[in-house]
Coordinates of C-alpha atoms in Angstrom, one line a residue:
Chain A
X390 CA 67.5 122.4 144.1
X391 CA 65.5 122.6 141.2
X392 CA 62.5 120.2 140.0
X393 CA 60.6 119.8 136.8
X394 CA 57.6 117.8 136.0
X395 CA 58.1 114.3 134.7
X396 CA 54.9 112.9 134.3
X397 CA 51.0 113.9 135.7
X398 CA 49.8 111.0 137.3
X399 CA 46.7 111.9 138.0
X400 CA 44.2 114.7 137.2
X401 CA 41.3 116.5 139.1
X402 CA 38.5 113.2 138.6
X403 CA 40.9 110.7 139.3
X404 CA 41.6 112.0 142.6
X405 CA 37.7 112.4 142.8
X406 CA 37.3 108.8 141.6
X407 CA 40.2 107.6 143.9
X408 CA 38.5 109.5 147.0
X409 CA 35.4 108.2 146.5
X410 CA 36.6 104.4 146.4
X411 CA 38.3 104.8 149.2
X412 CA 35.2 106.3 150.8
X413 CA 33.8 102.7 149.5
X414 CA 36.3 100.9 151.0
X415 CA 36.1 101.9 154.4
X416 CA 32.5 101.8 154.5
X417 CA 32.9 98.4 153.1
X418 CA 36.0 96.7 155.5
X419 CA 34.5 98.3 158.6
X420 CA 31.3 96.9 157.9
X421 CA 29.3 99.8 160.2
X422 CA 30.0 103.8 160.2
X423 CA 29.8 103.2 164.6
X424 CA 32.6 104.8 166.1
X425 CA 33.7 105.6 163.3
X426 CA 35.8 109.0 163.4
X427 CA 38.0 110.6 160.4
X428 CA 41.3 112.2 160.6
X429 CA 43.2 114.1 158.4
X430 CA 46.7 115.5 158.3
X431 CA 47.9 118.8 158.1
X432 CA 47.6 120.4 155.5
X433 CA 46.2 118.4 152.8
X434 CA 45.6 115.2 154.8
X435 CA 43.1 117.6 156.3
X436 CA 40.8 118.4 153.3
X437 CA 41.1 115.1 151.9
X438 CA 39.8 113.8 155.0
X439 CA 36.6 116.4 154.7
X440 CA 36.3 115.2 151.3
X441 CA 36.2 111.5 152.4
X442 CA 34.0 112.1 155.0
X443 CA 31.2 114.1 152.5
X444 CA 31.7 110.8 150.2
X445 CA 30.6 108.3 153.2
X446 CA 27.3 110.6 154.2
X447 CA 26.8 110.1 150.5
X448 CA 27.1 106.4 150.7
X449 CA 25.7 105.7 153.7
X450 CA 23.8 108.8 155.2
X451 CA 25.6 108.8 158.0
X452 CA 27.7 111.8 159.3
X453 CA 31.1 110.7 160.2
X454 CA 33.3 113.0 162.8
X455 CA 36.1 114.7 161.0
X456 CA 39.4 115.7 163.0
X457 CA 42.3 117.5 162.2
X458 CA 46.0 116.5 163.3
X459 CA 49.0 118.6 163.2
X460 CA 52.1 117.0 163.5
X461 CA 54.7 119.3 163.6
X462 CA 55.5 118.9 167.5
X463 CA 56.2 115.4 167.3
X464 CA 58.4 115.4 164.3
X465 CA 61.2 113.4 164.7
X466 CA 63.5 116.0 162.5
X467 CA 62.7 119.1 164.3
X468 CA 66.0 119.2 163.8
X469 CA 66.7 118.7 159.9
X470 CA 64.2 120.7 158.2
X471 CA 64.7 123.0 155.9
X472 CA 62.9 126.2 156.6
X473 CA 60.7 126.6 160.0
X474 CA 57.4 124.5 160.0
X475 CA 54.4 126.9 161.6
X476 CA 52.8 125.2 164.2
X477 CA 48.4 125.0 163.5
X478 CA 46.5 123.4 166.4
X479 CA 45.4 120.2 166.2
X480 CA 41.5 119.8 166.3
X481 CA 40.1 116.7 168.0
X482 CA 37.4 118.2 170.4
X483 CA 36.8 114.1 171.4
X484 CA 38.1 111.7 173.2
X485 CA 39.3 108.9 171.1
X486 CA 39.0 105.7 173.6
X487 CA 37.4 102.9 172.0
X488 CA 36.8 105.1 168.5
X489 CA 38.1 103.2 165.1
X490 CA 39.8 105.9 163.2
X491 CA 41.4 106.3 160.0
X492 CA 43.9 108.3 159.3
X493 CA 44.4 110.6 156.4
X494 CA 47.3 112.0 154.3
X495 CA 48.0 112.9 150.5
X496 CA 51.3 110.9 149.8
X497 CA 52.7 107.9 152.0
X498 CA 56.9 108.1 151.9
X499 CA 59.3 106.9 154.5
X500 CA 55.9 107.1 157.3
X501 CA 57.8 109.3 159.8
X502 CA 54.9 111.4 159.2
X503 CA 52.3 108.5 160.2
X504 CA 54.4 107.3 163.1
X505 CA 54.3 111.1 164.3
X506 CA 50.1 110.9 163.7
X507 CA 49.7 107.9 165.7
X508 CA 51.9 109.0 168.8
X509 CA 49.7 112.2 168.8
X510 CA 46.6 110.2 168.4
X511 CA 47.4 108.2 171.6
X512 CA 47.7 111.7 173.6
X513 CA 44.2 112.0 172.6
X514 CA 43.1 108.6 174.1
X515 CA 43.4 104.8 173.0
X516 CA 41.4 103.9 169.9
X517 CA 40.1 100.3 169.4
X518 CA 41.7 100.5 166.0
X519 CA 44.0 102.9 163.6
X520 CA 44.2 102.3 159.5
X521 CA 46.0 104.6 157.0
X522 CA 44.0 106.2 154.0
X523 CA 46.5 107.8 151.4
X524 CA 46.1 109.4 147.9
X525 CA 49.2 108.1 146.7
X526 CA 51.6 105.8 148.2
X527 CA 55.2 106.0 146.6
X528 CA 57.3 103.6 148.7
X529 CA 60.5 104.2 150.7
X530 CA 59.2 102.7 154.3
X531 CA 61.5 104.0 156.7
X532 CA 59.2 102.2 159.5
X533 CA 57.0 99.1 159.2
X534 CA 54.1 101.1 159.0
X535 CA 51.0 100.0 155.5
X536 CA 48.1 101.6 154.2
X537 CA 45.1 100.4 154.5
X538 CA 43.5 102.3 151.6
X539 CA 45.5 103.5 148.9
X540 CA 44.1 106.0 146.1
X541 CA 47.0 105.1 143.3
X542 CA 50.4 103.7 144.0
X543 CA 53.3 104.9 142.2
X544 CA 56.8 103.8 141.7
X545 CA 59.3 106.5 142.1
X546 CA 62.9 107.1 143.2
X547 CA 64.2 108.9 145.9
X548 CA 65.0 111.5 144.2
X549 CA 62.2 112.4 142.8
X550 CA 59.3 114.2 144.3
X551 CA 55.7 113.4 144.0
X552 CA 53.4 117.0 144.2
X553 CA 50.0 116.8 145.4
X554 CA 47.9 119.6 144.5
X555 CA 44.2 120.5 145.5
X556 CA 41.6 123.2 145.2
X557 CA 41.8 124.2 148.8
X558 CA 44.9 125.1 149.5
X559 CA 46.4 125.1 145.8
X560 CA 43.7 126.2 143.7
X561 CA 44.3 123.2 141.0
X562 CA 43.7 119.5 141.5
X563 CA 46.7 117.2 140.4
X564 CA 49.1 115.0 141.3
X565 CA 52.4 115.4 139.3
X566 CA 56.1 113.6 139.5
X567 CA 58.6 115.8 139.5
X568 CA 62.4 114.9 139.4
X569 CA 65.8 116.6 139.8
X570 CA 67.0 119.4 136.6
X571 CA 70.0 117.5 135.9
X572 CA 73.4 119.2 136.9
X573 CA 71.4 121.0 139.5
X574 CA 71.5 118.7 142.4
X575 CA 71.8 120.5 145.7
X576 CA 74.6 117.7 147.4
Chain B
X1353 CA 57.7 134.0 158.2
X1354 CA 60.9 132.5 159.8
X1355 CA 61.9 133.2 163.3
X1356 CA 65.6 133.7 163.4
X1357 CA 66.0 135.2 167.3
X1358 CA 67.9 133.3 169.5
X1359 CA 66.5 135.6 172.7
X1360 CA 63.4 137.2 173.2
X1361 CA 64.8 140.3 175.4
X1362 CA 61.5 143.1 174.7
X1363 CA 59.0 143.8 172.5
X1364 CA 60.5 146.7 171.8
X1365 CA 63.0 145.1 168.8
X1366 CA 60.1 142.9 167.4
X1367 CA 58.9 144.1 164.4
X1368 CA 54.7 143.7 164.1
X1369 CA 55.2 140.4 161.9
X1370 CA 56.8 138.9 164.3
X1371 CA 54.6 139.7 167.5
X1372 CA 51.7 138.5 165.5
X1373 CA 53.5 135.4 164.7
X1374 CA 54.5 134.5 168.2
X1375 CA 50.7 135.2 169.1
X1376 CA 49.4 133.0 165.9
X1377 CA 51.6 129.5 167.1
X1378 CA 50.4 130.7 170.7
X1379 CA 46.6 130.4 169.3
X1380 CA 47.9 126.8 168.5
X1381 CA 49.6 126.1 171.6
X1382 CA 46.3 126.9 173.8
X1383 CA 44.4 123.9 172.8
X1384 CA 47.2 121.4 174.3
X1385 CA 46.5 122.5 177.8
X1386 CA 42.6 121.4 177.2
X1387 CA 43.8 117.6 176.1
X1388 CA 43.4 114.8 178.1
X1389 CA 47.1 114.4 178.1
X1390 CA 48.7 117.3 178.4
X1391 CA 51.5 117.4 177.0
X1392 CA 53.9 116.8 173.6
X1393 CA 57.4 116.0 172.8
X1394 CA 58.1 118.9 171.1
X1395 CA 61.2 119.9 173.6
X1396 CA 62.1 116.2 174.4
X1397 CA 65.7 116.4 176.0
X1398 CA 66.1 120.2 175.6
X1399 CA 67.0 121.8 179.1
X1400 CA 65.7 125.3 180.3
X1401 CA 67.3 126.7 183.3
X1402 CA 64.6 129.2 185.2
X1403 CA 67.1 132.2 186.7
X1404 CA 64.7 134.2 189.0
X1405 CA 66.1 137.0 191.4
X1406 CA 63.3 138.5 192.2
X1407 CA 59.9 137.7 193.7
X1408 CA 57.0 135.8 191.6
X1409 CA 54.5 133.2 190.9
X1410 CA 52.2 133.1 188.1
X1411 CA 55.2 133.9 185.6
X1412 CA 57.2 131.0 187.4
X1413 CA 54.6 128.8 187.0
X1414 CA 53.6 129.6 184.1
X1415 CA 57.0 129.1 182.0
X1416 CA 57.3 126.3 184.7
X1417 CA 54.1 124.6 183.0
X1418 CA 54.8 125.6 179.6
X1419 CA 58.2 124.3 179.8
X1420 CA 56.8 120.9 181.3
X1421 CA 54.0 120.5 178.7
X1422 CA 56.4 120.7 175.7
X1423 CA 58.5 117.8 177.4
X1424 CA 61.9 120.0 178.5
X1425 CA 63.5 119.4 181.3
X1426 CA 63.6 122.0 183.7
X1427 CA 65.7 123.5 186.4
X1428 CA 65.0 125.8 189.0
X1429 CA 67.0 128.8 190.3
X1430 CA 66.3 131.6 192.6
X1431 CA 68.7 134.1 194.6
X1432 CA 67.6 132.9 197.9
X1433 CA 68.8 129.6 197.2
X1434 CA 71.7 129.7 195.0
X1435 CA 75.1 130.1 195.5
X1436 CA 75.1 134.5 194.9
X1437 CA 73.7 134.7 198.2
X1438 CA 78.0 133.2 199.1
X1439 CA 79.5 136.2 196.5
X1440 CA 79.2 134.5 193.4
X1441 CA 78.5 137.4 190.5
X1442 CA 76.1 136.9 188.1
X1443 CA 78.1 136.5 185.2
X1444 CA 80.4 133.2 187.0
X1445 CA 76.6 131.9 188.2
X1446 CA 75.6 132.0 184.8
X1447 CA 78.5 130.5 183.4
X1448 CA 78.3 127.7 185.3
X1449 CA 75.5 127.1 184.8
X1450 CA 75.7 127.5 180.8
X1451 CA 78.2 125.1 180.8
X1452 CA 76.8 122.3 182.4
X1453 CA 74.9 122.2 178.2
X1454 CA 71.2 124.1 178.5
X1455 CA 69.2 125.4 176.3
X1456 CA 67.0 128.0 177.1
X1457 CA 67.2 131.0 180.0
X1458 CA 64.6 132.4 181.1
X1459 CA 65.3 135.2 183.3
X1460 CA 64.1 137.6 186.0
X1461 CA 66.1 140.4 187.6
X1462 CA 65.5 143.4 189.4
X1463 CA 67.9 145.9 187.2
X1464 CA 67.1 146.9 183.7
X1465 CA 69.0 145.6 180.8
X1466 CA 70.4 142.4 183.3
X1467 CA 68.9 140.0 179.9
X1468 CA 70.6 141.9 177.1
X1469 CA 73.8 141.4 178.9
X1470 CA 73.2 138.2 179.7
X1471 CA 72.2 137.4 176.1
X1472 CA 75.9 139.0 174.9
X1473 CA 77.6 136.7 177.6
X1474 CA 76.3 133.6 176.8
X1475 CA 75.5 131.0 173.7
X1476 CA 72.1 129.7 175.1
X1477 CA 69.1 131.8 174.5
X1478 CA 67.7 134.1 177.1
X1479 CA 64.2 135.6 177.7
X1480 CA 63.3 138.4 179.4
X1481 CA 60.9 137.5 182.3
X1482 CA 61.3 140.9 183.9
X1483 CA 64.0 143.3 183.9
X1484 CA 63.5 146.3 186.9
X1485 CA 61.2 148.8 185.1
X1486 CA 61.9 148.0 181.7
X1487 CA 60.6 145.4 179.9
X1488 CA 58.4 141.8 180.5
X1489 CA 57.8 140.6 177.1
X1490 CA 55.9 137.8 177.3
X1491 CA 53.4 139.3 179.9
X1492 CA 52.5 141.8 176.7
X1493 CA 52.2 138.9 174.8
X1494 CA 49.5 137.4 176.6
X1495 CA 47.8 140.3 177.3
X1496 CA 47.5 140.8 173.4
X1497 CA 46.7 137.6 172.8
X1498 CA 44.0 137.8 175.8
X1499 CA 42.4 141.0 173.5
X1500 CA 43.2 139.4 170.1
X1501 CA 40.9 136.2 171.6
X1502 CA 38.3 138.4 172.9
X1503 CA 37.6 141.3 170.2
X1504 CA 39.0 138.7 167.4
X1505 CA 41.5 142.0 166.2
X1506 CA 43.8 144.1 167.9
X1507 CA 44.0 147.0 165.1
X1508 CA 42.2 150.3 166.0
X1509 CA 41.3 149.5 169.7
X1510 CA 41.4 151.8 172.6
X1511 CA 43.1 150.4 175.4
X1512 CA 43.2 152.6 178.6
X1513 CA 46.7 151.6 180.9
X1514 CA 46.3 153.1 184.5
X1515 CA 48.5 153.4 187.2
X1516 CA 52.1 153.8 188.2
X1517 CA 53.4 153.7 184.5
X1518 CA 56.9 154.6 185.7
X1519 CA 58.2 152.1 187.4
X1520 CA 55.5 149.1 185.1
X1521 CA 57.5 147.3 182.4
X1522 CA 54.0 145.7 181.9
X1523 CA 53.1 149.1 180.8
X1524 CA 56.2 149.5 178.7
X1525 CA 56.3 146.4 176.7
X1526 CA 52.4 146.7 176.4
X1527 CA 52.8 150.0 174.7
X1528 CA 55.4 148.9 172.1
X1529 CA 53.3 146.0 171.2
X1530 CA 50.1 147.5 171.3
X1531 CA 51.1 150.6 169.4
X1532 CA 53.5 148.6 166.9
X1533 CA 49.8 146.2 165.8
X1534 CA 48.0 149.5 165.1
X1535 CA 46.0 149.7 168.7
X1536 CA 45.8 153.3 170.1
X1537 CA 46.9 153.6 173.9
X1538 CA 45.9 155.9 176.4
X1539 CA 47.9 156.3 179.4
X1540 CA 46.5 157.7 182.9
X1541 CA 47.7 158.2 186.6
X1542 CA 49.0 160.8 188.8
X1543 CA 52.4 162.4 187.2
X1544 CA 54.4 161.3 189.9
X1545 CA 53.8 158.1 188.4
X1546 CA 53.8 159.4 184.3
X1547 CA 57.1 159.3 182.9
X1548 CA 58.6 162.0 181.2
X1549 CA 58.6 162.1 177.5
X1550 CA 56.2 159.0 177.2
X1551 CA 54.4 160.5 174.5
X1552 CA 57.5 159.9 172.6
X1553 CA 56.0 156.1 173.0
X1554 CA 53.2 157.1 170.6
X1555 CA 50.5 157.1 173.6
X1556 CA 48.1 159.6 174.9
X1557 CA 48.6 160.8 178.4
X1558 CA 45.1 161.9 180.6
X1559 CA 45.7 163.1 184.5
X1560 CA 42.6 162.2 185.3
X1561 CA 41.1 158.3 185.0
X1562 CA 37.6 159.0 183.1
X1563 CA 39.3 161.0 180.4
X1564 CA 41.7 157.7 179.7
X1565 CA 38.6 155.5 180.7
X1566 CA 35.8 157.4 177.8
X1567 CA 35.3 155.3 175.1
X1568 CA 37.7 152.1 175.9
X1569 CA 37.7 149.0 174.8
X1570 CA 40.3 147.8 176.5
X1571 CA 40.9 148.5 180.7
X1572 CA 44.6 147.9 181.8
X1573 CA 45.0 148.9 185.7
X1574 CA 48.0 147.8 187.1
X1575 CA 49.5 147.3 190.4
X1576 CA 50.7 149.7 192.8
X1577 CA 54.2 148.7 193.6
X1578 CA 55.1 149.6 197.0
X1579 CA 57.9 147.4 196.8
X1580 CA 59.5 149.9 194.0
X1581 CA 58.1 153.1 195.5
X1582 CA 59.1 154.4 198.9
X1583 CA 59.6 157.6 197.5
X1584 CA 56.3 159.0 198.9
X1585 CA 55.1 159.4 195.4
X1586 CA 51.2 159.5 196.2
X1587 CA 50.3 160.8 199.5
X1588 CA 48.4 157.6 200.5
X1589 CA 46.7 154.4 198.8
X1590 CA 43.1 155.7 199.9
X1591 CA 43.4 159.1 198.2
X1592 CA 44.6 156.9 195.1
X1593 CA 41.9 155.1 195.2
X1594 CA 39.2 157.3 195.3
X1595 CA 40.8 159.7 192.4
X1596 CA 42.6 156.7 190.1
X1597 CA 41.0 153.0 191.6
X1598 CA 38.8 151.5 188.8
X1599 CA 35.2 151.2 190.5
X1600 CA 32.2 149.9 188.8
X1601 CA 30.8 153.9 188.0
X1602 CA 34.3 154.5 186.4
X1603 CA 34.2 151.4 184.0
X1604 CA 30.8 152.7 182.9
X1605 CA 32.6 155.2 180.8
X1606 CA 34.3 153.0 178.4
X1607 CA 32.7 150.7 176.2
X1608 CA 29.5 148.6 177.4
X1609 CA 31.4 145.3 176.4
X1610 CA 35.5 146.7 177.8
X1611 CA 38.0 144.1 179.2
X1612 CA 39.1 144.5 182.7
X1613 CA 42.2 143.6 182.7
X1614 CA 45.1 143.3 185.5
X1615 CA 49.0 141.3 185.4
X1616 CA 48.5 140.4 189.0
X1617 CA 49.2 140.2 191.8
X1618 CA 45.8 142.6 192.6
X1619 CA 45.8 145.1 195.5
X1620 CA 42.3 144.3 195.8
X1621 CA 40.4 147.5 196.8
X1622 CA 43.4 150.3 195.7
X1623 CA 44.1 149.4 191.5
X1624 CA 41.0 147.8 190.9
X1625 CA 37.9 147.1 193.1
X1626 CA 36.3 143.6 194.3
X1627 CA 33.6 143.4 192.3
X1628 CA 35.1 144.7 189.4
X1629 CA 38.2 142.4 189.2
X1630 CA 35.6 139.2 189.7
X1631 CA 32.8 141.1 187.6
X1632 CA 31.6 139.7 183.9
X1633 CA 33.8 142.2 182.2
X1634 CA 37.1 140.7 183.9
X1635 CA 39.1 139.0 182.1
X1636 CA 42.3 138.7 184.7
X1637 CA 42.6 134.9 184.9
X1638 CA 42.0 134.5 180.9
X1639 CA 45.7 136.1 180.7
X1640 CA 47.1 133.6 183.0
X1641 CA 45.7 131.0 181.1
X1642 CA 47.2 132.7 178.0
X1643 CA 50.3 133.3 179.8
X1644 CA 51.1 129.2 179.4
X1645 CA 50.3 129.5 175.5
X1646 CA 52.5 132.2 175.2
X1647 CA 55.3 130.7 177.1
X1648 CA 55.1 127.4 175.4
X1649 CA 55.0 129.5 171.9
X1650 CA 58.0 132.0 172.9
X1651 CA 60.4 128.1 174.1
X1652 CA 59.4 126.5 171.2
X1653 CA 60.1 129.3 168.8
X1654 CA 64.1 129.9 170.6
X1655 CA 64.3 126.6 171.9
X1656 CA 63.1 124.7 169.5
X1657 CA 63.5 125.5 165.8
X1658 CA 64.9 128.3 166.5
X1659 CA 67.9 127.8 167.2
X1660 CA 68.7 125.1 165.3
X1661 CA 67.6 127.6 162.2
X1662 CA 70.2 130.0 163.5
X1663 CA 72.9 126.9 163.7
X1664 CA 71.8 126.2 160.2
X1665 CA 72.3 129.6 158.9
X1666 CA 76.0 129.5 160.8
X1667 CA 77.2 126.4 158.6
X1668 CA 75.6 127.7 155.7
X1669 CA 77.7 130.9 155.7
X1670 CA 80.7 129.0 157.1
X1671 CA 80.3 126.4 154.0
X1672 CA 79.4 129.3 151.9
X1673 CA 82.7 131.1 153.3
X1674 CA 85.0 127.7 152.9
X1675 CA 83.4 127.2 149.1
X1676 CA 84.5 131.2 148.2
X1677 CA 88.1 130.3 149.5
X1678 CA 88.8 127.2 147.9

């Protein structure tokens, strides 16, 4: 299958202004940073978490705990995807009883990915509350799962695919929508 | 990289990228056995049958734990209690067993090569916990990742093996992993106990302990099998002791900060003294506690996704084959 861009939705400071609001809304709805505890997921959930976390000590002074979840052992499609995922350990060196948390990923899709995150989280002990914090949230529930805190939400189709790129782990900050090169579909 | 093994059989097939990516998802697996709940649905509904002829413990209970902590069900069979003890060969046992649907074989035999042919016989995978005097794969594993942890590299170490290298496949599958990630390995016991041509390996041989011992970072004694031996091949555990046993003065050669390290069971007092095997250098029940990391890494890599990758690839060349014909 073979993609090209469609449109750039966003660009390096809109992700930075969209980060940073999201940092104000959480500080905001939750009223205090107590108990408060951050987690992102793998891979770029993970540094937008970090990020989000920086923004609150900004607002607020306060140091939030950041954690890190990887997912891949509770996929659901263990089975059905495409090349191998590489399993990285999950870092959450506390115990999560009574903690609010909220929960951090780049794009929000069908939410197999968030139902996989909160079945983890419960391994790690049983938080007074859970939200969702994404970047971009496209559509496509598969699962009665919302966001709490959404950076930009875009309309696609399903056969389009919405690329999130950052500094850490892609050296560029954008988010583009890229869709199929006609005549190339893979089914 | 993709893992595309159905069995994990030796170390000796691996190439370095892939022991270094079995020991990277281990480094992930270690921190579920430190969770509250310890366990994840990674293996939910897959089956592994445990096939053990021979004598053990902490390899049982280690697969027995990893297998458990990545949700798989388990089942457990030995020689004393299955249905070989009545005539049944090992190829109808096996069978029987494959076809009531499993997954995964793990398995432990006292001749050499038993897992290969096991592997050619049957559509599950199979790992090698132990095959006579040739191979233990995943014992190396954790050993490496035990050294990887401690000295954070594995490249350019010394690591000193001593004892009855003959008849160890701990010493065997060691070598090929340790030589293949760049680490240099000395080799030391009496000959009786030095195979012939195991230079050929890439390692150094020494006759006498303090030559292997000088300059180590890395102490490997392993255990003197008397259940192998029989053959009167050292005149008497007290006379190996005082010219091979790893005492305190001895240790003092190698490095000031060298792992001690041992696969177990200990002949405490012949291999390796007391107060060395519990002294600050040990690091003997750090591998066990690999060993579970390693276990869980090696089902979830054939068990898991690997498999189904190598089911993938299968309809991809038979759709690729049926699209050519038409």
């Amino acid at each position: 299958m073979e993609f090209r861009e469609k449109s750039k939705i966003m660009d390096g400071a809109a992700i930075e202004k969209a980060l940073i609001r999201i940092a104000h809304e959480i500080v905001e709805k939750l009223k205090t940073t107590d108990d408060l505890i951050i987690i992102g997921i793998r891979t770029r959930g993970a540094y937008l978490a970090e990020r989000i976390v920086d923004r609150i000590l900004e607002i607020s002074g306060v140091g939030v705990p950041l954690g890190i979840l990887d997912i891949t052992l509770y996929r659901d499609d263990l089975t059905a995807v495409a090349s191998q995922p590489v399993v990285h350990s999950t870092e959450i060196p506390f115990d999560l009883t009574g903690k609010r948390i909220v929960l951090v990923d780049d794009v929000l899709y069908t939410c197999r990915t968030m139902r996989a995150a909160i079945d983890e989280l419960m391994d790690f002990g049983r938080p007074s509350l859970v939200q969702i914090a994404v970047l971009v949230d496209r559509g496509h529930r598969e699962l009665p799962i919302r966001p709490d805190y959404v950076g930009k939400n875009v309309p696609t189709s399903r056969d389009e695919m919405v690329d999130v790129e950052i500094d850490e782990v892609d050296g560029k900050e954008q988010v583009r929508i890229l869709g199929l090169v006609e005549g190339k579909a893979g089914k | 990289m993709n893992w595309k093994r159905k069995d994990l059989l030796g170390l000796e097939e691996l190439k370095k990228e892939e022991i270094e990516f079995v020991l990277d998802t281990a480094d992930s697996f270690r921190e579920i056995s430190t969770r509250a709940i310890r366990k994840v649905p990674a293996l939910r509904g897959r089956t592994i049958v445990l096939f053990f002829l021979e004598a053990s413990t902490r390899t049982r209970v280690s697969f027995e734990l990893a297998a458990k902590r990545l949700s798989a069900d388990l089942v457990n069979i030995s020689s004393s209690t299955s249905s070989m003890l009545k005539g049944e060969t090992l190829k109808d046992t096996i069978r029987n067993i494959t076809a009531m649907e499993v997954d995964l074989v793990i398995v432990r035999h006292g001749m050499a090569g038993a897992p290969h042919w096991l592997a050619r016989e049957i559509e599950p995978g199979v790992v090698n916990a132990g095959d006579g005097c040739h191979e233990h794969p995943t014992q190396a594993l954790l050993d490496m990742l035990t050294i990887r942890e401690k000295k954070k590299k594995l490249e350019g170490l010394r690591v000193a093996i001593v004892g009855d290298i003959s008849h160890s496949r701990v010493a065997r599958s060691n070598i090929w992993g340790l030589t293949k990630v760049g680490a240099s390995v000395v080799v030391a016991g009496p000959p009786t106990f030095i195979p012939p041509c195991i230079e050929k390996m890439g390692v150094t041989v020494k006759y006498r302990v303090e030559e292997a011992l000088e300059g180590a970072d890395v102490v490997m004694a392993l255990r003197i099998q008397r259940e192998r031996q029989g053959k009167n091949l050292i005149p008497s555990l007290r006379e190996y002791r005082k010219i091979f046993g790893i005492s305190r003065e001895r240790l003092r050669l190698s490095k000031p900060d060298a792992l001690v390290m041992h696969p177990g069971p200990i002949n405490r007092g012949i291999e390796l003294d007391p107060d060395v095997a519990d002294g600050p250098q040990s690091v003997i029940l750090d591998q066990v506690t690999s060993g579970v990391a390693v276990r869980m890494a090696v089902m979830y890599l054939l068990c898991g996704v690997g498999k189904e990758a190598i089911s993938r690839q299968l309809s991809a060349v038979s759709k690729k084959q049926k699209a050519e014909s038409l």
